[in-house]
PDB file of C-alpha atoms and ligand atoms in Angstrom:
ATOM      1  CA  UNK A1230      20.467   2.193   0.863  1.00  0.00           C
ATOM      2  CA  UNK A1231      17.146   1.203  -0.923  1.00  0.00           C
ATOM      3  CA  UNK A1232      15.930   3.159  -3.688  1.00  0.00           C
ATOM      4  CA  UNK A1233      12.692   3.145  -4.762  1.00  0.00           C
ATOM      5  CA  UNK A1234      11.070   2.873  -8.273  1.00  0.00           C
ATOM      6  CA  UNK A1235       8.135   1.459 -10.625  1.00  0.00           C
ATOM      7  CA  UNK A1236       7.442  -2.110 -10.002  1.00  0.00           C
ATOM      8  CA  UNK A1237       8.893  -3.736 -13.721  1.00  0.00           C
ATOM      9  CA  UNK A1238       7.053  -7.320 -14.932  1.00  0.00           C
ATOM     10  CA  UNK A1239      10.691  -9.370 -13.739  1.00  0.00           C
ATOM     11  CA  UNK A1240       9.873  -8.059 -10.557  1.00  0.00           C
ATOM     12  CA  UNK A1241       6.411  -9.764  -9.569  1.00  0.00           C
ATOM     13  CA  UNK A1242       7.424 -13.004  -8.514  1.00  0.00           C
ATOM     14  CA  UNK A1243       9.158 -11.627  -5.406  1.00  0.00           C
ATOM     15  CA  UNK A1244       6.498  -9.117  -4.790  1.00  0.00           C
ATOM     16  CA  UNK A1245       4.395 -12.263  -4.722  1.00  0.00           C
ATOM     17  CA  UNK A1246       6.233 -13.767  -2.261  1.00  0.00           C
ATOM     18  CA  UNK A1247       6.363 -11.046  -0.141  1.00  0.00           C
ATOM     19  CA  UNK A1248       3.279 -10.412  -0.344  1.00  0.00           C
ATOM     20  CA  UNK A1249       2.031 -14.049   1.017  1.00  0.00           C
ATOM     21  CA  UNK A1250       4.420 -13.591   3.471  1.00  0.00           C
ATOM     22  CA  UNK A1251       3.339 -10.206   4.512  1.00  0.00           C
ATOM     23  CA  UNK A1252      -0.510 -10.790   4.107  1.00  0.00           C
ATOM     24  CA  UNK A1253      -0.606 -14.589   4.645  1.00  0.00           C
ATOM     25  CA  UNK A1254      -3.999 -15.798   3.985  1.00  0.00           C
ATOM     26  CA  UNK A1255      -5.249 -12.259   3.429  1.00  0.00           C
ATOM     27  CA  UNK A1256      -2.631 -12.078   0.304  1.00  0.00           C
ATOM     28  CA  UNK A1257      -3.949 -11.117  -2.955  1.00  0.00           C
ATOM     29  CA  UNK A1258      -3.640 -14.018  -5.597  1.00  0.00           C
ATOM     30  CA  UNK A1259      -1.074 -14.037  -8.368  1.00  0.00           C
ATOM     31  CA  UNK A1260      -4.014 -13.274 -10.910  1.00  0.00           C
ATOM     32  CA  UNK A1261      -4.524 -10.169  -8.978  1.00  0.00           C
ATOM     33  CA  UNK A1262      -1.115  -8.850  -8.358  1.00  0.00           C
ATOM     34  CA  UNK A1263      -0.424  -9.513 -11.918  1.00  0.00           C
ATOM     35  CA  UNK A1264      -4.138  -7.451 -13.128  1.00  0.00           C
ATOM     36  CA  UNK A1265      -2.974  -4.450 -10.512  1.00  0.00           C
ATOM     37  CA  UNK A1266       0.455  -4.449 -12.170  1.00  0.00           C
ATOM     38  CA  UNK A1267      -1.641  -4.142 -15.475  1.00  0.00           C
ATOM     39  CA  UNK A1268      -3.496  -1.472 -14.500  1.00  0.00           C
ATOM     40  CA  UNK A1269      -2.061   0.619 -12.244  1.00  0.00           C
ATOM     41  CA  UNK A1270       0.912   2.027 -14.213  1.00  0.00           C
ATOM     42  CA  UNK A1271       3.134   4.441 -12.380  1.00  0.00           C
ATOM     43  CA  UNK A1272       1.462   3.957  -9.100  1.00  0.00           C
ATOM     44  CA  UNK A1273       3.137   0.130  -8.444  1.00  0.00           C
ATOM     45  CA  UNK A1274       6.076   0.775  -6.684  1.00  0.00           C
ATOM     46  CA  UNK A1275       8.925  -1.202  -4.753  1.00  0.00           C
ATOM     47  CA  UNK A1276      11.943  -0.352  -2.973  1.00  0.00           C
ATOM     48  CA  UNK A1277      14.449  -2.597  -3.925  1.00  0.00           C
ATOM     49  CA  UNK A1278      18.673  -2.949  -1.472  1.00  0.00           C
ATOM     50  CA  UNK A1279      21.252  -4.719  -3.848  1.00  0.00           C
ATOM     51  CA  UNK A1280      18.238  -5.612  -5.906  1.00  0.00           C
ATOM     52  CA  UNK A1281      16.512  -7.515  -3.525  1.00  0.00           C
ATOM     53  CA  UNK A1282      12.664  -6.372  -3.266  1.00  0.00           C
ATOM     54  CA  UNK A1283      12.787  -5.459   0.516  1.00  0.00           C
ATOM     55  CA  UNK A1284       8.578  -3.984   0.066  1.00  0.00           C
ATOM     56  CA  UNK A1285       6.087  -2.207  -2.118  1.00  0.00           C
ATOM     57  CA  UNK A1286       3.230  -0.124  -2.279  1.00  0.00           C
ATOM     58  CA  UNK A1287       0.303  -0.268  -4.867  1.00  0.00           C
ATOM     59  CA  UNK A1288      -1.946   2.669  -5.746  1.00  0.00           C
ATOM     60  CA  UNK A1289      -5.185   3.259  -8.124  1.00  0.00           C
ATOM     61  CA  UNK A1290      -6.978   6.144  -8.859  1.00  0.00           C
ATOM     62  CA  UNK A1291     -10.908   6.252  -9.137  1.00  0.00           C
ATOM     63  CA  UNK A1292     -10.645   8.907 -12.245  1.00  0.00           C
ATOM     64  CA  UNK A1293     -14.436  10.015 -11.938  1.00  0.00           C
ATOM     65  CA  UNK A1294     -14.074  12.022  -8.713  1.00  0.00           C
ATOM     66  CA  UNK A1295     -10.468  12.212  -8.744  1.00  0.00           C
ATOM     67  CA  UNK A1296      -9.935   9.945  -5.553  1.00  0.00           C
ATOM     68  CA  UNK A1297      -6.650   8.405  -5.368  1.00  0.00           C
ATOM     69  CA  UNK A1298      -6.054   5.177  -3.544  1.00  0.00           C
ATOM     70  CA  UNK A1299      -3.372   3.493  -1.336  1.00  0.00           C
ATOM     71  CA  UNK A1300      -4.434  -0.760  -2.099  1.00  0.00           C
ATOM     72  CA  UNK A1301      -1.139  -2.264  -0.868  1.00  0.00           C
ATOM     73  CA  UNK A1302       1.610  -1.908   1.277  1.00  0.00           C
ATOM     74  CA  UNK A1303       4.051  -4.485   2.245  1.00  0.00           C
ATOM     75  CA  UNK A1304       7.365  -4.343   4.119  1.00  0.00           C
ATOM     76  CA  UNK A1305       9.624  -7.840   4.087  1.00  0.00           C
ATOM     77  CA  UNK A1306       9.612  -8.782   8.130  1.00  0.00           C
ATOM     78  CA  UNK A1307      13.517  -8.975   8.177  1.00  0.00           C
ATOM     79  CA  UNK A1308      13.203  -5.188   6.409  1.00  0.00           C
ATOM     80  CA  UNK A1309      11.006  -3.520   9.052  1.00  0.00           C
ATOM     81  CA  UNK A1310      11.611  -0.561  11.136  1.00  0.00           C
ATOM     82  CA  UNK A1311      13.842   1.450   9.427  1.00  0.00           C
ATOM     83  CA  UNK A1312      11.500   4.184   7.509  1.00  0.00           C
ATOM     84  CA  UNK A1313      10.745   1.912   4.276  1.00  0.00           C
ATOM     85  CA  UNK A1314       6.992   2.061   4.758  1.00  0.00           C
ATOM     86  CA  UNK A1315       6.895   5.318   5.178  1.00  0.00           C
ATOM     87  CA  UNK A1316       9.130   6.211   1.896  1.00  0.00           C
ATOM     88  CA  UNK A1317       6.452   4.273  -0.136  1.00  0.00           C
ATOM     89  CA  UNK A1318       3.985   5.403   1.083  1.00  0.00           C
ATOM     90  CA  UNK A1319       5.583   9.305   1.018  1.00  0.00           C
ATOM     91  CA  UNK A1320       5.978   8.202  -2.790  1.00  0.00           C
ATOM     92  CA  UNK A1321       3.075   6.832  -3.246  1.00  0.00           C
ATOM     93  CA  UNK A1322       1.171  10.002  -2.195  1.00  0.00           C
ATOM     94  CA  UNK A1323       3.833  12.236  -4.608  1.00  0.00           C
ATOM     95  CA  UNK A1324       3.208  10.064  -7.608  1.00  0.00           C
ATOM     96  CA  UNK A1325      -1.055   9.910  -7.201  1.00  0.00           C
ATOM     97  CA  UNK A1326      -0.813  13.841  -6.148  1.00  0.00           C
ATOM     98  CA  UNK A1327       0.889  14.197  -9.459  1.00  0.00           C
ATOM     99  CA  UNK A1328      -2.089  13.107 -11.218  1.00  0.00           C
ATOM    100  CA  UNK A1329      -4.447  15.769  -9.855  1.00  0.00           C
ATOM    101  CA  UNK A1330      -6.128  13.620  -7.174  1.00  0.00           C
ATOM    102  CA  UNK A1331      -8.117  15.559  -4.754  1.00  0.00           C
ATOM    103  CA  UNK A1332      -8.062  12.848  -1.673  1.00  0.00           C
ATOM    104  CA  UNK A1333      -6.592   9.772  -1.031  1.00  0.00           C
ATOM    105  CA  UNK A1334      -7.945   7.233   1.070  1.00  0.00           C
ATOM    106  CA  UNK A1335      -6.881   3.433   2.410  1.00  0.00           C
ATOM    107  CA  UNK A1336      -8.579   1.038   4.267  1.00  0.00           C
ATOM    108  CA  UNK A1337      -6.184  -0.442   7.654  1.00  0.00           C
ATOM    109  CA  UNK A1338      -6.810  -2.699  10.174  1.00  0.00           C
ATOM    110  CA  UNK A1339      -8.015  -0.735  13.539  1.00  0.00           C
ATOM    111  CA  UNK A1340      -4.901  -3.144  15.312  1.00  0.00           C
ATOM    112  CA  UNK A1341      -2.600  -2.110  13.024  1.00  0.00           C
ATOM    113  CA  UNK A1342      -0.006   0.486  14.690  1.00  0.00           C
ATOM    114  CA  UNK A1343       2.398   0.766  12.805  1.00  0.00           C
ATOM    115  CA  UNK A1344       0.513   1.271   9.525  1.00  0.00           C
ATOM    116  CA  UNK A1345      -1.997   3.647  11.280  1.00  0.00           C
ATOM    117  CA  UNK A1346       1.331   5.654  12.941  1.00  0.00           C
ATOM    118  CA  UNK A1347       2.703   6.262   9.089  1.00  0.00           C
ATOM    119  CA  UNK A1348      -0.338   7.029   8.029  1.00  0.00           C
ATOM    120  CA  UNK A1349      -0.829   9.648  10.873  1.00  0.00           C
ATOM    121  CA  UNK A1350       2.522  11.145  10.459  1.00  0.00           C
ATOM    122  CA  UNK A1351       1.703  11.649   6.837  1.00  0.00           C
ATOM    123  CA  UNK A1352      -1.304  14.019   7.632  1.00  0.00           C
ATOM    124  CA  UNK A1353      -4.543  10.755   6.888  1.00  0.00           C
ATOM    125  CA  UNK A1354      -7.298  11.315   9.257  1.00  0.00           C
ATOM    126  CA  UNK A1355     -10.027   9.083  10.037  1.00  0.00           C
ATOM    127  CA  UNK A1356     -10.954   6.894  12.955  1.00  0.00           C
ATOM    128  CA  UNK A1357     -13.856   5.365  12.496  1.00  0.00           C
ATOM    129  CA  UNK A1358     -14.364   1.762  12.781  1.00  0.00           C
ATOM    130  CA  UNK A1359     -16.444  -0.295  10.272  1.00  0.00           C
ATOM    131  CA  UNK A1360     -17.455  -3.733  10.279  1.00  0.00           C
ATOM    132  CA  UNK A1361     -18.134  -5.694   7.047  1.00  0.00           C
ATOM    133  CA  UNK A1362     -16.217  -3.265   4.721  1.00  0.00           C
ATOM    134  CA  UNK A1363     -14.492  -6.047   2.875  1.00  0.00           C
ATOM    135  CA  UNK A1364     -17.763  -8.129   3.390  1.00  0.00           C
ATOM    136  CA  UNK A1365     -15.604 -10.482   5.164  1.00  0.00           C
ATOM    137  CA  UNK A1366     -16.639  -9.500   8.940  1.00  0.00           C
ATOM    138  CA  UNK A1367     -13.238  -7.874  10.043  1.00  0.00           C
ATOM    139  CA  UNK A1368     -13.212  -4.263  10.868  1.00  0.00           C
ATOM    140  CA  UNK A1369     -11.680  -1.605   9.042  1.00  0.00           C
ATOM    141  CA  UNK A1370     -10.710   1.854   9.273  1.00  0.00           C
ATOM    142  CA  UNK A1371     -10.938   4.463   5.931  1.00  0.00           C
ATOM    143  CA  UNK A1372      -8.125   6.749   6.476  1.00  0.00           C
ATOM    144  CA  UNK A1373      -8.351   9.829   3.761  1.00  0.00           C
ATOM    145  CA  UNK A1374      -5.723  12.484   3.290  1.00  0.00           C
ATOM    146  CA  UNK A1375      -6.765  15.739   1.321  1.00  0.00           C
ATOM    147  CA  UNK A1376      -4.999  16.294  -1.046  1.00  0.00           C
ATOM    148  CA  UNK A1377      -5.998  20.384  -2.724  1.00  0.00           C
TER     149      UNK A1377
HETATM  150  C1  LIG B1231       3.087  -1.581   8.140  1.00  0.00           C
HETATM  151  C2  LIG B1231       4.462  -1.802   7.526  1.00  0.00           C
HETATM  152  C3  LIG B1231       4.385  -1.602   6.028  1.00  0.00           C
HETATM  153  C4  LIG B1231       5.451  -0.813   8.143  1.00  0.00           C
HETATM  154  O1  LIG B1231       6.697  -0.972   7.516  1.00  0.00           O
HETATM  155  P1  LIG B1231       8.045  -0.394   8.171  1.00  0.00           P
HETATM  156  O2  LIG B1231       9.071  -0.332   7.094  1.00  0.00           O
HETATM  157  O3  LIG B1231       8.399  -1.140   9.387  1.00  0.00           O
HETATM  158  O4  LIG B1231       7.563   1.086   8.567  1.00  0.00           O
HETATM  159  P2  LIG B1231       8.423   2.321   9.056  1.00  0.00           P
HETATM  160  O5  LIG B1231       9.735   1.831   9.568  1.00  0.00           O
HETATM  161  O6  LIG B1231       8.440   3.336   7.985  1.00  0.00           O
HETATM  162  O7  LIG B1231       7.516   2.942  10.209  1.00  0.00           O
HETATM  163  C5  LIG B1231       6.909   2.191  11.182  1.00  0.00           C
HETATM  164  C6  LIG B1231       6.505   3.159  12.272  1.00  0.00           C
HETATM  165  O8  LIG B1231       5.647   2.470  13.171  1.00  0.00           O
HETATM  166  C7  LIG B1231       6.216   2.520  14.482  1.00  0.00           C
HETATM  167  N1  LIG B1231       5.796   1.299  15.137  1.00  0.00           N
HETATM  168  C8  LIG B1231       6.279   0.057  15.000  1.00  0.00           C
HETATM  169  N2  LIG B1231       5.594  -0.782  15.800  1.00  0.00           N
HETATM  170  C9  LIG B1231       4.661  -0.025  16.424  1.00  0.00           C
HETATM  171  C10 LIG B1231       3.654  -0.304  17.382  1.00  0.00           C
HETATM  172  N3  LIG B1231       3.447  -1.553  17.839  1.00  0.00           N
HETATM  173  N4  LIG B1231       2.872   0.714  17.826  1.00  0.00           N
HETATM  174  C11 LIG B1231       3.033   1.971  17.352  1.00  0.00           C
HETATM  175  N5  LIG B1231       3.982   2.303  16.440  1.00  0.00           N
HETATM  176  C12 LIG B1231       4.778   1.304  16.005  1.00  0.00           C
HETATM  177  C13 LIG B1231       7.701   2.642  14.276  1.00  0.00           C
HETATM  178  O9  LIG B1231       8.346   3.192  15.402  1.00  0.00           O
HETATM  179  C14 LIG B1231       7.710   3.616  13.097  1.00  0.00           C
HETATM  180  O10 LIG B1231       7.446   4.936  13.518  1.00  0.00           O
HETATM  181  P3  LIG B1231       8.603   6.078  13.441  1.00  0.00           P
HETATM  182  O11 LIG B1231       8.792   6.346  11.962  1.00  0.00           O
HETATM  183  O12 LIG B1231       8.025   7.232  14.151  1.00  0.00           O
HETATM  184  O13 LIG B1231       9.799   5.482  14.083  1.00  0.00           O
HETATM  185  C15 LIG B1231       4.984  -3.247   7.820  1.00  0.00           C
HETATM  186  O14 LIG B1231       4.959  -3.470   9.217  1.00  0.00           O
HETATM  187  C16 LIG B1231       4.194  -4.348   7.130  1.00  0.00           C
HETATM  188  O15 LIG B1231       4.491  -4.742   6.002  1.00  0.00           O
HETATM  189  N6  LIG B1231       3.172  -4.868   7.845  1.00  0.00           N
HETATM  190  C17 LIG B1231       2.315  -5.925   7.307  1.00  0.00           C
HETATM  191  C18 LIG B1231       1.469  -5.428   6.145  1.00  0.00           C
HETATM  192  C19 LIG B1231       0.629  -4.251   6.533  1.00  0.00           C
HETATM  193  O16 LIG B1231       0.089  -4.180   7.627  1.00  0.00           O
HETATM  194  N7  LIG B1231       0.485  -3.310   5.592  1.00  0.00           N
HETATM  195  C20 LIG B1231      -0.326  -2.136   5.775  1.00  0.00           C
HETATM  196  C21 LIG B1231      -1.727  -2.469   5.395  1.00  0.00           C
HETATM  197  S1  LIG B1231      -2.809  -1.101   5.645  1.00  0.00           S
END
């Protein structure tokens, strides 16, 4: 069974590599993965199965209006299906709730069941479609669960 825990510096060349595998050419550089691991503390998680990385979830928190935020989530392909993206993202919520945020928001492709269906199921609301939010001409949907 995976267990799930704080993302530790040994453990960012596999997230790497799941992540380009995940993401593909929408993967965040290593510069970037390695800066987010700096920064975000507590809120870089992975679930790791006889210490394989099998996925992860990345969180930030926007301290001046207490907004917490969901920036990654990645589940190996071979890994899928069996409630891992959901536990992350179940953690992920408990660990940025901890902290006193008020909301918590993500940004999800509008073609993008599965995510959307988690997200759903974990009480996010939000449906609107918007064009250029990554200034990079794809749409995106803000999803924001309340949090007080
Ligand atoms: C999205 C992702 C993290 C889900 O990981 P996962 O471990 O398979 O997720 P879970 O098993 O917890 O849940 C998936 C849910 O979606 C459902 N699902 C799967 N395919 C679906 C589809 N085409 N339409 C609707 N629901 C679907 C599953 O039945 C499951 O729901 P359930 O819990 O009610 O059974 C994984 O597919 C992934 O890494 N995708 C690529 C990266 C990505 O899109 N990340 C999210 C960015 S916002």
């Amino acid at each position: 069974m995976a267990t799930i825990n704080k993302v530790v510096l040994k453990d960012l060349n596999d997230i790497l590599k799941i992540e380009k595998h995940v993401f593909k050419t929408d993967s965040y550089p290593p510069f970037v993965i390695r800066q987010l691991f700096d920064i975000s503390g507590n809120y870089f998680i992975a679930a790791k199965e006889d210490g394989e990385i099998l996925g992860y979830a990345i969180g930030g928190i926007k301290t001046a209006d207490n907004q917490g935020w969901i920036l990654s989530l990645g589940v190996h392909e071979n890994a899928r299906g069996k409630g891992l993206g959901k536990q992350l993202t179940k953690k992920l919520i408990e660990i940025l709730k901890e902290q006193h945020t008020t909301q918590i928001s993500l940004t999800v492709y509008p073609t993008n069941a599965s995510a959307i269906k988690i997200y759903k199921d974990l009480g996010f609301v939000g449906n609107e479609i918007l064009d250029n939010y990554f200034l990079d001409h794809e749409k995106r949907i803000v999803m924001t669960l309340n949090t007080n």
